[in-house]
Short mmCIF file of C-alpha atoms and ligand atoms in Angstrom, two decimals:
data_model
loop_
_atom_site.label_atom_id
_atom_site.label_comp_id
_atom_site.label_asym_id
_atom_site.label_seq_id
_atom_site.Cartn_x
_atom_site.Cartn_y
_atom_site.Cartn_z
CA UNK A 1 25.73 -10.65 -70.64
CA UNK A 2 29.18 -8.64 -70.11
CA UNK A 3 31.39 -9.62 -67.03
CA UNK A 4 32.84 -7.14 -64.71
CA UNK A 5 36.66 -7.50 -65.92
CA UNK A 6 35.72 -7.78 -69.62
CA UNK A 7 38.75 -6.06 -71.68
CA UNK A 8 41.23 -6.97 -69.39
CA UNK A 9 44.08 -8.86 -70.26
CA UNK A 10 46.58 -11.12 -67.56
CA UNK A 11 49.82 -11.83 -68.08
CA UNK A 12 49.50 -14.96 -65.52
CA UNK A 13 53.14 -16.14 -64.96
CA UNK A 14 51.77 -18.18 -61.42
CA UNK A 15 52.14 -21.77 -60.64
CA UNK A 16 51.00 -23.77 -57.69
CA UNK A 17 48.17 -22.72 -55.54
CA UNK A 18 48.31 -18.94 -53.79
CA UNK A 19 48.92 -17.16 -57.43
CA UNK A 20 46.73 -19.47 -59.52
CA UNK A 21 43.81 -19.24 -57.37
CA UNK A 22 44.02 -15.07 -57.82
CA UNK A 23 43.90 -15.59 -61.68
CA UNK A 24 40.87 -18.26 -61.60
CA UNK A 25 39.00 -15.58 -59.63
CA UNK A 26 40.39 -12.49 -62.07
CA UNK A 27 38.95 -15.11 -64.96
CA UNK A 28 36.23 -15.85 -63.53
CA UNK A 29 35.19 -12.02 -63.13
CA UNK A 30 35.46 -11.74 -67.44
CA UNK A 31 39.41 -11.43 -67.32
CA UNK A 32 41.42 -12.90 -70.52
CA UNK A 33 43.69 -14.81 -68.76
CA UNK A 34 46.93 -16.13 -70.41
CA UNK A 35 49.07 -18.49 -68.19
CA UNK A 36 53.07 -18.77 -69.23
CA UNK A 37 54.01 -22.27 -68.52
CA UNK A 38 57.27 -24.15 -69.27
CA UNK A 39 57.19 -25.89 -72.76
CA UNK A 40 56.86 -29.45 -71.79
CA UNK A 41 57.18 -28.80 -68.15
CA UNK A 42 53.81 -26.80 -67.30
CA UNK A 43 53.08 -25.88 -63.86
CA UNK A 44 54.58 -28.29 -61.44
CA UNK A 45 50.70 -29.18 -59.87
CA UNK A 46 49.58 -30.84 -63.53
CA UNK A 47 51.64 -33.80 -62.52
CA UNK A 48 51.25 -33.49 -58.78
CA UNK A 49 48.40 -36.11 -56.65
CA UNK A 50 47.78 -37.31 -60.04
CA UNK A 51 44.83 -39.94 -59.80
CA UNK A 52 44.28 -40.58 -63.66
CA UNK A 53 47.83 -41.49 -65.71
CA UNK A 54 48.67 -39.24 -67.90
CA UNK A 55 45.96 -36.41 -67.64
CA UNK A 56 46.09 -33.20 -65.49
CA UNK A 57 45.74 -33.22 -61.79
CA UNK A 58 42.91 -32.01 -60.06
CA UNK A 59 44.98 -30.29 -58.30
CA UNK A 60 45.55 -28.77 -61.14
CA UNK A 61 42.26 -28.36 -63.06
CA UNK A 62 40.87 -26.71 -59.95
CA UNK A 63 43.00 -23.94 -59.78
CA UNK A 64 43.27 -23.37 -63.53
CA UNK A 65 39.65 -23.06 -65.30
CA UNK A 66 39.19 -20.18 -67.88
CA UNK A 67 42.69 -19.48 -68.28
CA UNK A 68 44.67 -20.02 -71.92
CA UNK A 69 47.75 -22.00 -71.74
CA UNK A 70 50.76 -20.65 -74.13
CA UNK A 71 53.94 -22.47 -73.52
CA UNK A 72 57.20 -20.46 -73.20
CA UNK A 73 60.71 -21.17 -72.30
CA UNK A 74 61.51 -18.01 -70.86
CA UNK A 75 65.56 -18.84 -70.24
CA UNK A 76 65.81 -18.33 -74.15
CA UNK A 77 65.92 -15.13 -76.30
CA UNK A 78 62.77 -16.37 -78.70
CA UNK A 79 61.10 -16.87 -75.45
CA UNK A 80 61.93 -14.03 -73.87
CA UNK A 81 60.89 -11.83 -76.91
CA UNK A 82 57.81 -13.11 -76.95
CA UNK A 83 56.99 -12.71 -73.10
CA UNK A 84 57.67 -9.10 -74.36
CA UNK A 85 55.66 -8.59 -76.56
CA UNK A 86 52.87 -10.15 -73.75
CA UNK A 87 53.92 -7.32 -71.57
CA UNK A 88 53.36 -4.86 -74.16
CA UNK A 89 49.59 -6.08 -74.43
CA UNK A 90 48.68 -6.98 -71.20
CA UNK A 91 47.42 -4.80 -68.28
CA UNK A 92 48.50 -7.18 -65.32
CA UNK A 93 51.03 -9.83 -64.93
CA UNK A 94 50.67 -11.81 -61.60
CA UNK A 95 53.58 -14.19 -60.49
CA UNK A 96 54.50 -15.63 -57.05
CA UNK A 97 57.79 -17.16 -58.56
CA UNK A 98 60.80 -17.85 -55.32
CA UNK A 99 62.29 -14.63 -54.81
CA UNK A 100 64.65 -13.12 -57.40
CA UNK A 101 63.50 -16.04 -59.88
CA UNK A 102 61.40 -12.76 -62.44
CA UNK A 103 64.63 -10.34 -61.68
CA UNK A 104 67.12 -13.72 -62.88
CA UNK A 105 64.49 -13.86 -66.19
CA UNK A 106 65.85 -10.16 -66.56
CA UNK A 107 61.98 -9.36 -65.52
CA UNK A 108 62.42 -6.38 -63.22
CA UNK A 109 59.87 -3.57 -62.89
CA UNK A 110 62.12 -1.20 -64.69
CA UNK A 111 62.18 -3.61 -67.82
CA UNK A 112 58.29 -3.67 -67.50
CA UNK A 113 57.95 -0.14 -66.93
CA UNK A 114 60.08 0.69 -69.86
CA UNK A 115 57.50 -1.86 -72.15
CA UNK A 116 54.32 -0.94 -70.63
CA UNK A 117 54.03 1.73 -68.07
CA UNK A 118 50.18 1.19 -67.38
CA UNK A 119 51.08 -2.88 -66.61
CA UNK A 120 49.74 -3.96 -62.88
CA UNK A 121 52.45 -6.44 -61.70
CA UNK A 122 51.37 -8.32 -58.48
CA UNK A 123 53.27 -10.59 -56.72
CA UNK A 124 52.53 -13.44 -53.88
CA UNK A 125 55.70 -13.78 -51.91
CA UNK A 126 56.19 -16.17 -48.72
CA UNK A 127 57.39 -13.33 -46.48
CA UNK A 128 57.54 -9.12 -47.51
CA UNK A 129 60.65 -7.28 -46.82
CA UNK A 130 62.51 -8.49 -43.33
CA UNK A 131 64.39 -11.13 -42.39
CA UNK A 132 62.77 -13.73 -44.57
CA UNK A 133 62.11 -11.66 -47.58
CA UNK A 134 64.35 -14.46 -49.57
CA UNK A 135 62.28 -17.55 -48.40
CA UNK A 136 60.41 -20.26 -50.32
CA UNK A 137 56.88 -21.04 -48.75
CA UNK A 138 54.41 -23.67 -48.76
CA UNK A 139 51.04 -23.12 -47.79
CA UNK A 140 51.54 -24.51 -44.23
CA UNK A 141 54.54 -22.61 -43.29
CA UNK A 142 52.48 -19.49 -44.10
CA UNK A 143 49.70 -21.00 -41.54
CA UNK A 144 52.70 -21.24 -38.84
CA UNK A 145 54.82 -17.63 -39.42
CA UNK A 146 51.00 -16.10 -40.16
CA UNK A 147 49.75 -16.65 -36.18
CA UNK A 148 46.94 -19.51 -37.28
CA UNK A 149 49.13 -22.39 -35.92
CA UNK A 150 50.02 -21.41 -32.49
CA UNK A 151 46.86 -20.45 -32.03
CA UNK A 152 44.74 -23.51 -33.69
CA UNK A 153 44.47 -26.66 -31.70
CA UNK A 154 43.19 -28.53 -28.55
CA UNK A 155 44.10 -26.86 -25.45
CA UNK A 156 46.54 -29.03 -23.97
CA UNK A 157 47.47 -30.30 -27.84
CA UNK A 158 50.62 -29.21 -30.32
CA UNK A 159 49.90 -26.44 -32.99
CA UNK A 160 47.51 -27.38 -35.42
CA UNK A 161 47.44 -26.85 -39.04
CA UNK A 162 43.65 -25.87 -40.55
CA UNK A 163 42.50 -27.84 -43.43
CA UNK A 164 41.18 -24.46 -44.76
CA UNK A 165 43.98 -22.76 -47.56
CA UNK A 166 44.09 -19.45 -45.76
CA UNK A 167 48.57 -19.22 -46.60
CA UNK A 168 47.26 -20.01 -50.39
CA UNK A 169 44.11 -19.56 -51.87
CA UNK A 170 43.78 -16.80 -48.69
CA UNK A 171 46.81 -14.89 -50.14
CA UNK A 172 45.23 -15.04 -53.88
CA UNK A 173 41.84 -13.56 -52.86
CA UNK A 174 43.68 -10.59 -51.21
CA UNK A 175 46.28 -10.09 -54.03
CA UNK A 176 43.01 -10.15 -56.77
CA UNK A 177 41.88 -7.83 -54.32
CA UNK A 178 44.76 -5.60 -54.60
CA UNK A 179 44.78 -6.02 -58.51
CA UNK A 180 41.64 -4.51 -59.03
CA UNK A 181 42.05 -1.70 -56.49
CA UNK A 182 45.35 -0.86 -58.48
CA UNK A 183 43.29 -1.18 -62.25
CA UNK A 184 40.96 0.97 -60.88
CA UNK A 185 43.58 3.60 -59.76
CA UNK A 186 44.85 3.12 -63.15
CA UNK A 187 42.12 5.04 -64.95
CA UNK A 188 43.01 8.29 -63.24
CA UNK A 189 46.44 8.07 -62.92
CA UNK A 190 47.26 6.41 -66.33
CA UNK A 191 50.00 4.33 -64.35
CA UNK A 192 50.53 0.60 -63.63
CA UNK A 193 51.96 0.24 -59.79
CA UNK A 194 53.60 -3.07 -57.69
CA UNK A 195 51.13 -4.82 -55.72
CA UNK A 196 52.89 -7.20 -53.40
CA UNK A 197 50.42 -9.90 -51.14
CA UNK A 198 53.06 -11.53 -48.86
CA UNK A 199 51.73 -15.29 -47.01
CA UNK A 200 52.36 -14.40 -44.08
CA UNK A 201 50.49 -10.90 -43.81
CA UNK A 202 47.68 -12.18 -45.57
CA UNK A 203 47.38 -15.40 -42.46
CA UNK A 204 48.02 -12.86 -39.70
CA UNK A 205 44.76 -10.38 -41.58
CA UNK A 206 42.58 -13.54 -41.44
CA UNK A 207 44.15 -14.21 -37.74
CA UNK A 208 43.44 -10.51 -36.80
CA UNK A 209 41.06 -11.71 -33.85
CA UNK A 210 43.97 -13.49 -32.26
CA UNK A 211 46.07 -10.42 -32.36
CA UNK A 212 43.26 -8.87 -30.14
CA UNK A 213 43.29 -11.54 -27.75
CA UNK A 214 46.78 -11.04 -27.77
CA UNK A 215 46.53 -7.47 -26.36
CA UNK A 216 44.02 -8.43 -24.58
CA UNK A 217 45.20 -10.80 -22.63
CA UNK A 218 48.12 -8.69 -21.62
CA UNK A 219 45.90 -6.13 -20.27
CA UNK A 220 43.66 -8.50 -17.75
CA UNK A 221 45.99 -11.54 -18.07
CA UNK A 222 42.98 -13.69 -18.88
CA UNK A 223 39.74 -14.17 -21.11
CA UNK A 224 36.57 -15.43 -19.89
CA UNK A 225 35.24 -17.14 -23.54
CA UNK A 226 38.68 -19.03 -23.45
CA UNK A 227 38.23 -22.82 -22.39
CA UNK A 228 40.97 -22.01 -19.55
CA UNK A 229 38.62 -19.89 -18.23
CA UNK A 230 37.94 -20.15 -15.08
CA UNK A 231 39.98 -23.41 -13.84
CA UNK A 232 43.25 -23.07 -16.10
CA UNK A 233 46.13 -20.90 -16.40
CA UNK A 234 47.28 -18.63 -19.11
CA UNK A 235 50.50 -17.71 -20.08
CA UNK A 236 51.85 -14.54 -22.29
CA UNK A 237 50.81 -15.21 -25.57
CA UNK A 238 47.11 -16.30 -26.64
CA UNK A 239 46.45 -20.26 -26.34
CA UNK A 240 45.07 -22.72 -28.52
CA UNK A 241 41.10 -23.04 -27.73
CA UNK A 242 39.95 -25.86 -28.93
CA UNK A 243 36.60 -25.19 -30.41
CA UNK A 244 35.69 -22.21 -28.61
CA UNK A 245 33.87 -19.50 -30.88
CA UNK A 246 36.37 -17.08 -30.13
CA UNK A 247 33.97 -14.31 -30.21
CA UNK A 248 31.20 -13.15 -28.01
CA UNK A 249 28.91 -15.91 -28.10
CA UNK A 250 30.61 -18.53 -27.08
CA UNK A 251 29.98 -22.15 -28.87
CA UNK A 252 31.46 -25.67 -28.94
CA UNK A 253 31.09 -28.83 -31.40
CA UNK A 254 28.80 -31.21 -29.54
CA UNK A 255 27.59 -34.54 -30.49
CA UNK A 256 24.75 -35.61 -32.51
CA UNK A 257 23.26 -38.80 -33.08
CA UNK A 258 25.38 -41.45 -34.42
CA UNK A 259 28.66 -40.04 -33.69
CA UNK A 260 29.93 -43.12 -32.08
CA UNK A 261 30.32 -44.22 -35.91
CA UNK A 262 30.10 -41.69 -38.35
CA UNK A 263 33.06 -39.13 -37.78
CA UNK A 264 31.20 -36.06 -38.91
CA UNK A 265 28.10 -36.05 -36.64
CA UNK A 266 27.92 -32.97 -34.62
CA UNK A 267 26.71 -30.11 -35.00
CA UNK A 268 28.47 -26.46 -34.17
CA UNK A 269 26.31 -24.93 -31.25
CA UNK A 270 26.16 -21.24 -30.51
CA UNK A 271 24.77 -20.11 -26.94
CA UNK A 272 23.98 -16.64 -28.10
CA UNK A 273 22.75 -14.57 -25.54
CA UNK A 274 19.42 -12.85 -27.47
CA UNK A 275 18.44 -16.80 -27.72
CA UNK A 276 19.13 -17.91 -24.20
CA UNK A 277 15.14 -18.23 -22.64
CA UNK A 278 14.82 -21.07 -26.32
CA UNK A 279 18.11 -22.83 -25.46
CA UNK A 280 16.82 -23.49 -21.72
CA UNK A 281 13.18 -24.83 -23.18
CA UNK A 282 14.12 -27.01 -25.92
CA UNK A 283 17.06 -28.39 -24.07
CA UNK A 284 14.72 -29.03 -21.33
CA UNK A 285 16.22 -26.62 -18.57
CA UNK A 286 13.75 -23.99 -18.32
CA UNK A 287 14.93 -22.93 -14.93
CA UNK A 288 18.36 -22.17 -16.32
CA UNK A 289 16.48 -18.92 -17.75
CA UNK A 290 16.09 -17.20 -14.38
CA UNK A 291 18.62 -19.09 -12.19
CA UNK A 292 21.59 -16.27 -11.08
CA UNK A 293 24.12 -18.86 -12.00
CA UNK A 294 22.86 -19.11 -15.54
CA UNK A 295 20.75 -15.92 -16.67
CA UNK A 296 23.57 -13.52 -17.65
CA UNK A 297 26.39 -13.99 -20.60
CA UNK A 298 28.66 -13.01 -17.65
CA UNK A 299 27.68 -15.59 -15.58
CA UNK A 300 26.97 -18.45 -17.75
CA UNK A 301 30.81 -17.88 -18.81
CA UNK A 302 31.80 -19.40 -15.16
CA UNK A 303 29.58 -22.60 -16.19
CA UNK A 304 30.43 -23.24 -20.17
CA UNK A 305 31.70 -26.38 -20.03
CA UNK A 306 28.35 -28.18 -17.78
CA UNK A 307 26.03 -25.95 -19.99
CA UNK A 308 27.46 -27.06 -22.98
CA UNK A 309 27.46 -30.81 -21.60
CA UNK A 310 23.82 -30.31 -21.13
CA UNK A 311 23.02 -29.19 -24.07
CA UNK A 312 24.91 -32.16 -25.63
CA UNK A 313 22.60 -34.79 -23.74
CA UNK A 314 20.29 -33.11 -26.00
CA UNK A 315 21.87 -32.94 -29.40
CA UNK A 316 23.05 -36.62 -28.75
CA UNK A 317 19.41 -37.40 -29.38
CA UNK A 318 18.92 -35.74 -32.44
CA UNK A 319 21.01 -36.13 -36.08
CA UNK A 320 22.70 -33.04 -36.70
CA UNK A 321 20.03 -32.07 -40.02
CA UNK A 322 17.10 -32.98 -37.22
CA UNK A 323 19.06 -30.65 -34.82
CA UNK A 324 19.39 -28.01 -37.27
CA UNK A 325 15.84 -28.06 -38.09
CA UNK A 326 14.71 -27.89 -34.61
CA UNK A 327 17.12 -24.71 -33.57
CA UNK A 328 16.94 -22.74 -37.17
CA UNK A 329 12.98 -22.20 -35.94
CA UNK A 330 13.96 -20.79 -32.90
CA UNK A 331 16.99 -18.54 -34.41
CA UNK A 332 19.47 -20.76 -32.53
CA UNK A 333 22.43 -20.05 -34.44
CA UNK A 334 23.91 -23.63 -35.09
CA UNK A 335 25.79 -25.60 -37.97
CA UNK A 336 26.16 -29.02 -39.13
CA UNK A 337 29.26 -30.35 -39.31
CA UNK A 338 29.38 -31.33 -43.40
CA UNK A 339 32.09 -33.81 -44.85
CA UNK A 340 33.39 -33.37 -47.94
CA UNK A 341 30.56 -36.02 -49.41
CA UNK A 342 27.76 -34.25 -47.63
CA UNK A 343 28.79 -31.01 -49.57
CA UNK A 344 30.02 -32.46 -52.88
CA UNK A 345 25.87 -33.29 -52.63
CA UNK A 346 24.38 -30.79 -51.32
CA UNK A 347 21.81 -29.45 -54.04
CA UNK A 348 21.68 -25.97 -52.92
CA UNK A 349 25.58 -25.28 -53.40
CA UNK A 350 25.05 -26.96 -56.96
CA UNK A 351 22.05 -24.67 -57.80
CA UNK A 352 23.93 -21.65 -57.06
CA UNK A 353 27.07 -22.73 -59.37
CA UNK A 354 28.89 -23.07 -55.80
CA UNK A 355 29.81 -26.64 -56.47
CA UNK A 356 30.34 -27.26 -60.47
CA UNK A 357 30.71 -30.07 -62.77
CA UNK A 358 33.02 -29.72 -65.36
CA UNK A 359 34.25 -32.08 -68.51
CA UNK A 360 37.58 -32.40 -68.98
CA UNK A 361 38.96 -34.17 -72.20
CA UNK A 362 41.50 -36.23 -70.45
CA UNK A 363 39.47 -36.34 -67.12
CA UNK A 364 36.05 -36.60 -67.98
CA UNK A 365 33.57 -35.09 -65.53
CA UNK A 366 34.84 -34.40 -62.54
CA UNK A 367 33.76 -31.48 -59.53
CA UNK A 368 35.22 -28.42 -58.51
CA UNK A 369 34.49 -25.16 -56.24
CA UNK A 370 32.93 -22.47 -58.69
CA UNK A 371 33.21 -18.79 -58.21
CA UNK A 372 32.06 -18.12 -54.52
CA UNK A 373 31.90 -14.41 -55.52
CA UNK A 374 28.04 -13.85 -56.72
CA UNK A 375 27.60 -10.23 -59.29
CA UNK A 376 24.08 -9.77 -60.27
CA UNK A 377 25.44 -8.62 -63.82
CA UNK A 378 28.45 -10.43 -64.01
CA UNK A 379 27.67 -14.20 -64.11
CA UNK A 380 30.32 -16.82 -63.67
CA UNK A 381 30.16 -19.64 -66.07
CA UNK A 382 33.07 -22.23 -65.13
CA UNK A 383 34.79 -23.34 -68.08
CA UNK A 384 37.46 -26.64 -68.13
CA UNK A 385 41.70 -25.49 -67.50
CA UNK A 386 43.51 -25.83 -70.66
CA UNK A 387 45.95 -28.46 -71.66
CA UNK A 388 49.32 -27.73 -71.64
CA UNK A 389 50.28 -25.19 -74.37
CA UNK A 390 47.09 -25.28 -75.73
CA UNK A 391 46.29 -21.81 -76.70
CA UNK A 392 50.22 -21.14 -77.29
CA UNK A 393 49.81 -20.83 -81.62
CA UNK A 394 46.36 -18.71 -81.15
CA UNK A 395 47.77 -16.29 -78.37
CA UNK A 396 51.23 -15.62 -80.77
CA UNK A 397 48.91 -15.21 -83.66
CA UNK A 398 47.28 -12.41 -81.76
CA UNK A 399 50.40 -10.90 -80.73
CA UNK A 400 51.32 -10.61 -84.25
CA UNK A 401 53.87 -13.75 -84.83
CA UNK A 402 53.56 -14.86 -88.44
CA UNK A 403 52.85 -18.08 -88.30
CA UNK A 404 56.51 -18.95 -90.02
CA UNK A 405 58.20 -16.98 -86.60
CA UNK A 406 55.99 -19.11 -84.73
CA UNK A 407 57.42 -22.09 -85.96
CA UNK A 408 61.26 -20.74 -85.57
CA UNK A 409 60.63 -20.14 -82.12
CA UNK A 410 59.28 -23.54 -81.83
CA UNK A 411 61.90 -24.97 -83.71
CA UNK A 412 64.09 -22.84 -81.48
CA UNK A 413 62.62 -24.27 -77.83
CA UNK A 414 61.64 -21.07 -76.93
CA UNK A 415 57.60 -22.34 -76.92
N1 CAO B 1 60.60 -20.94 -68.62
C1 CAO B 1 61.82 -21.14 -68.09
N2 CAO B 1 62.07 -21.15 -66.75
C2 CAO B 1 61.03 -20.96 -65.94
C3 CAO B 1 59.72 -20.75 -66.42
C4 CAO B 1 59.52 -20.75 -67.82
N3 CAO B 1 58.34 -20.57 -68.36
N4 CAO B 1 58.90 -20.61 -65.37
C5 CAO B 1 59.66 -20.72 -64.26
N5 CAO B 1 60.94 -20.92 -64.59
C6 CAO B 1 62.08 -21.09 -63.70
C7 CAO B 1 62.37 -19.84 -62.91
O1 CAO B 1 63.03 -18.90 -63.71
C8 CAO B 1 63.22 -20.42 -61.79
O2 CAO B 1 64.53 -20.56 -62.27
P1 CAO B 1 65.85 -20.07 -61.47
O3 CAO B 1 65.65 -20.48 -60.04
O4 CAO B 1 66.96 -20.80 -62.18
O5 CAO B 1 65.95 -18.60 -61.60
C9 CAO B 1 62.68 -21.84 -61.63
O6 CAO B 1 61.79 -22.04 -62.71
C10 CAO B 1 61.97 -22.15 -60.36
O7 CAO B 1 61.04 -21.16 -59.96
P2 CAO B 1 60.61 -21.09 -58.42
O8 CAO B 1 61.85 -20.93 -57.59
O9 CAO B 1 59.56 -20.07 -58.25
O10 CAO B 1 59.93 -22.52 -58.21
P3 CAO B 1 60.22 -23.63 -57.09
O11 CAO B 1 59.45 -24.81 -57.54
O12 CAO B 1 61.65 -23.83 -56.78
O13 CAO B 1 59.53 -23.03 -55.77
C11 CAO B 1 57.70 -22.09 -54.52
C12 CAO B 1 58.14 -23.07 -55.62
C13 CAO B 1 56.18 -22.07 -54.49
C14 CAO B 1 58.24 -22.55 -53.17
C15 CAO B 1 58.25 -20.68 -54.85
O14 CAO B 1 57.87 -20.33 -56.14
C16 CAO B 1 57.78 -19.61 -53.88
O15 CAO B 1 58.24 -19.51 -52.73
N6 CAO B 1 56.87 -18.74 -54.36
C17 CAO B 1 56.39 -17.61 -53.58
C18 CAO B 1 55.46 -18.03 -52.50
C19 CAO B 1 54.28 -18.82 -53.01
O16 CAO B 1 53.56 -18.42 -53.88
N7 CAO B 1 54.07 -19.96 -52.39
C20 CAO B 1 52.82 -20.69 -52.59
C21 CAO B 1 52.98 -21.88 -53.35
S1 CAO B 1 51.53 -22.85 -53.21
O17 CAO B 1 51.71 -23.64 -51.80
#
């Protein structure tokens, strides 16, 4: 069967996590993906949390699978003759190089205009234009300048970082996003265009909910789903909430059976207000259904925190699967809390190519996350990342390198 992106070609000059993760998903979707990498060097994460000696990361693997590795040394002439000619054939690059590291290559848009004006160059930058337009980032400063830190974390607790990879892998889904929005432009203007997906915008889109609080809250000067609701103060800017839903409906983590030892049993429990009258019965309240105090959303906001303690006497007697089972036939919107294990496990995510095993000739098997993107006609099949250089003499062949240039420029350092 075809795949959606079939025919077109990446230039993928991206390293790390936030531009790599764009490219897997481009790949994934039928793309021919070529990644540039520094002869001898590669990307920095092939050597980074290494837990075999001597073979890629999974850091690295992860991030990297149907992509061709050609090795170029781009601070040479060879090398930069060839990236060239890779411009010339390709209809996107994506990099998320420091800022001003393409221009100091001699990379500007002009020089790739001049080579290919239908070439798609997107970028992943810490920060877009403004005071910190010249910053490096890291995934977690991206969580803090994006809005997610001040407003993740207990109530009365510092700014938390999420485990979640919104600064990285968020900013790659948005920028693939962007890439194919500007492709499809492409075939009826005939031109390539800049696509720029900056950290911190990309945090603050996925934080958008917080930015309404934010206005709320300086309209009424308070929110009723917000744990400080109705006993604790707020001040100007929107507060950490704990585990509040943040929506709506509110919902808490509660504790299932067993949590005095295992760390991930509870269950997330939503009191929506359609399913109020089977929260009451099964929890064994069925008073709460007509009682004033209780019967309305509006109301029951006044009493969260002894409804939710309630409903955690009963959870505590359950497991959170039991739980889950017991709610999901009432329409009780709930979820378990899953480690890591739980899901590497779970048979469902494996069945839909969600969670993949893949061979690795220096690894072996190992697991990774799959596309999460499901096309009826456009199947994702996951294939391993490529050793370093690896596709570096087939990709120069294609370009048109005789195989005696190829060995010059080898001879040369420029691949
Ligand atoms: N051949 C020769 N040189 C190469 C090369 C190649 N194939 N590929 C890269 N280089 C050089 C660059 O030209 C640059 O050299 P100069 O600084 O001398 O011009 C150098 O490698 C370093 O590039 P860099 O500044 O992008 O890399 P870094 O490790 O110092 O910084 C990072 C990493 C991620 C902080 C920075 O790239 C960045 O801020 N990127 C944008 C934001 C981003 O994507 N962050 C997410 C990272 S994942 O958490």
């Amino acid at each position: 069967m075809g795949k959606a992106l079939d025919g077109v070609r990446i230039l993928d000059f991206t390293h790390v996590q936030s531009g790599p993760t764009c490219t897997q998903l481009l790949a994934w979707l039928g793309a021919d993906v070529i990644k540039v990498e520094r002869p001898g060097e590669g990307d920095a994460t092939r050597k980074q949390l290494r837990d075999i000696p001597g073979a890629d990361s999974l850091y690295f693997t992860m991030l990297n699978h149907n992509k061709r590795s050609v090795t170029i040394n781009t601070k040479t002439p060879g090398g930069l003759a060839v990236l060239d000619r890779l411009i010339k054939t390709c209809d996107v690059m994506v990099e998320n190089f420091a800022p001003g590291a393409l221009e100091r290559m001699g990379i500007t848009w002009q020089h790739i205009q001049a080579l290919n004006p239908r070439m798609v160059v997107a970028s992943v930058k810490g920060f877009g234009p403004g005071p910190y337009q010249d910053c490096k980032v890291y995934e977690n400063v991206a969580q803090c300048a994006g809005g997610a830190a001040s407003t993740t974390g207990e109530v009365d607790g510092m700014p938390l970082i999420s485990g979640a990879q919104i600064g990285d892998s968020g900013t790659g889904l948005h920028l693939a996003l962007g890439i194919v929005a500007a492709l499809y432009q492409r075939n009826t203007t005939g031109r390539g265009q800049q696509v720029l997906a900056p950290m911190q915008d990309a945090v603050l889109n996925l934080c958008r909910v917080k930015l309404r609080d934010q206005q709320r809250l300086e309209r009424t000067h308070t929110m009723h789903e917000y744990p400080q609701y109705p006993d604790g103060k707020f001040g100007d800017a929107v507060p950490r909430a704990g585990n509040a839903s943040g929506g709506g409906q509110p919902g808490a983590i509660l504790k299932c059976k067993g949590w005095e030892t295992d760390p991930n049993a509870y269950i997330y429990f939503i009191t929506q207000a359609a399913v109020w009258p089977a929260i009451c019965r099964v929890i064994g309240e069925p008073g709460w259904i007509d009682d004033e105090a209780y019967a309305t959303p509006q109301a029951r906001l006044l009493h969260l925190k002894p409804i939710f303690r309630r409903i955690e006497q009963w959870t505590m007697g359950k497991d959170k699967f039991e739980a889950m089972d017991i709610l999901n036939q009432l329409d009780i919107p709930c979820g378990p809390i899953l480690s890591m294990k739980e899901i590497a496990h779970e048979p469902s995510l494996r069945a839909s190519g969600t969670v993949v095993e893949v061979d690795h000739p220096e690894r072996g098997k190992y697991l990774t996350v799959g596309n999460p993107i499901k096309l009826s006609d456009s199947p994702t099949e996951v294939t391993r990342s490529p050793l370093l250089g690896e596709h570096t003499d087939e990709v120069l062949a294609q370009l048109g390198f005789a195989a005696s240039e190829i060995q010059a420029l080898r001879a040369e350092g420029a691949i």
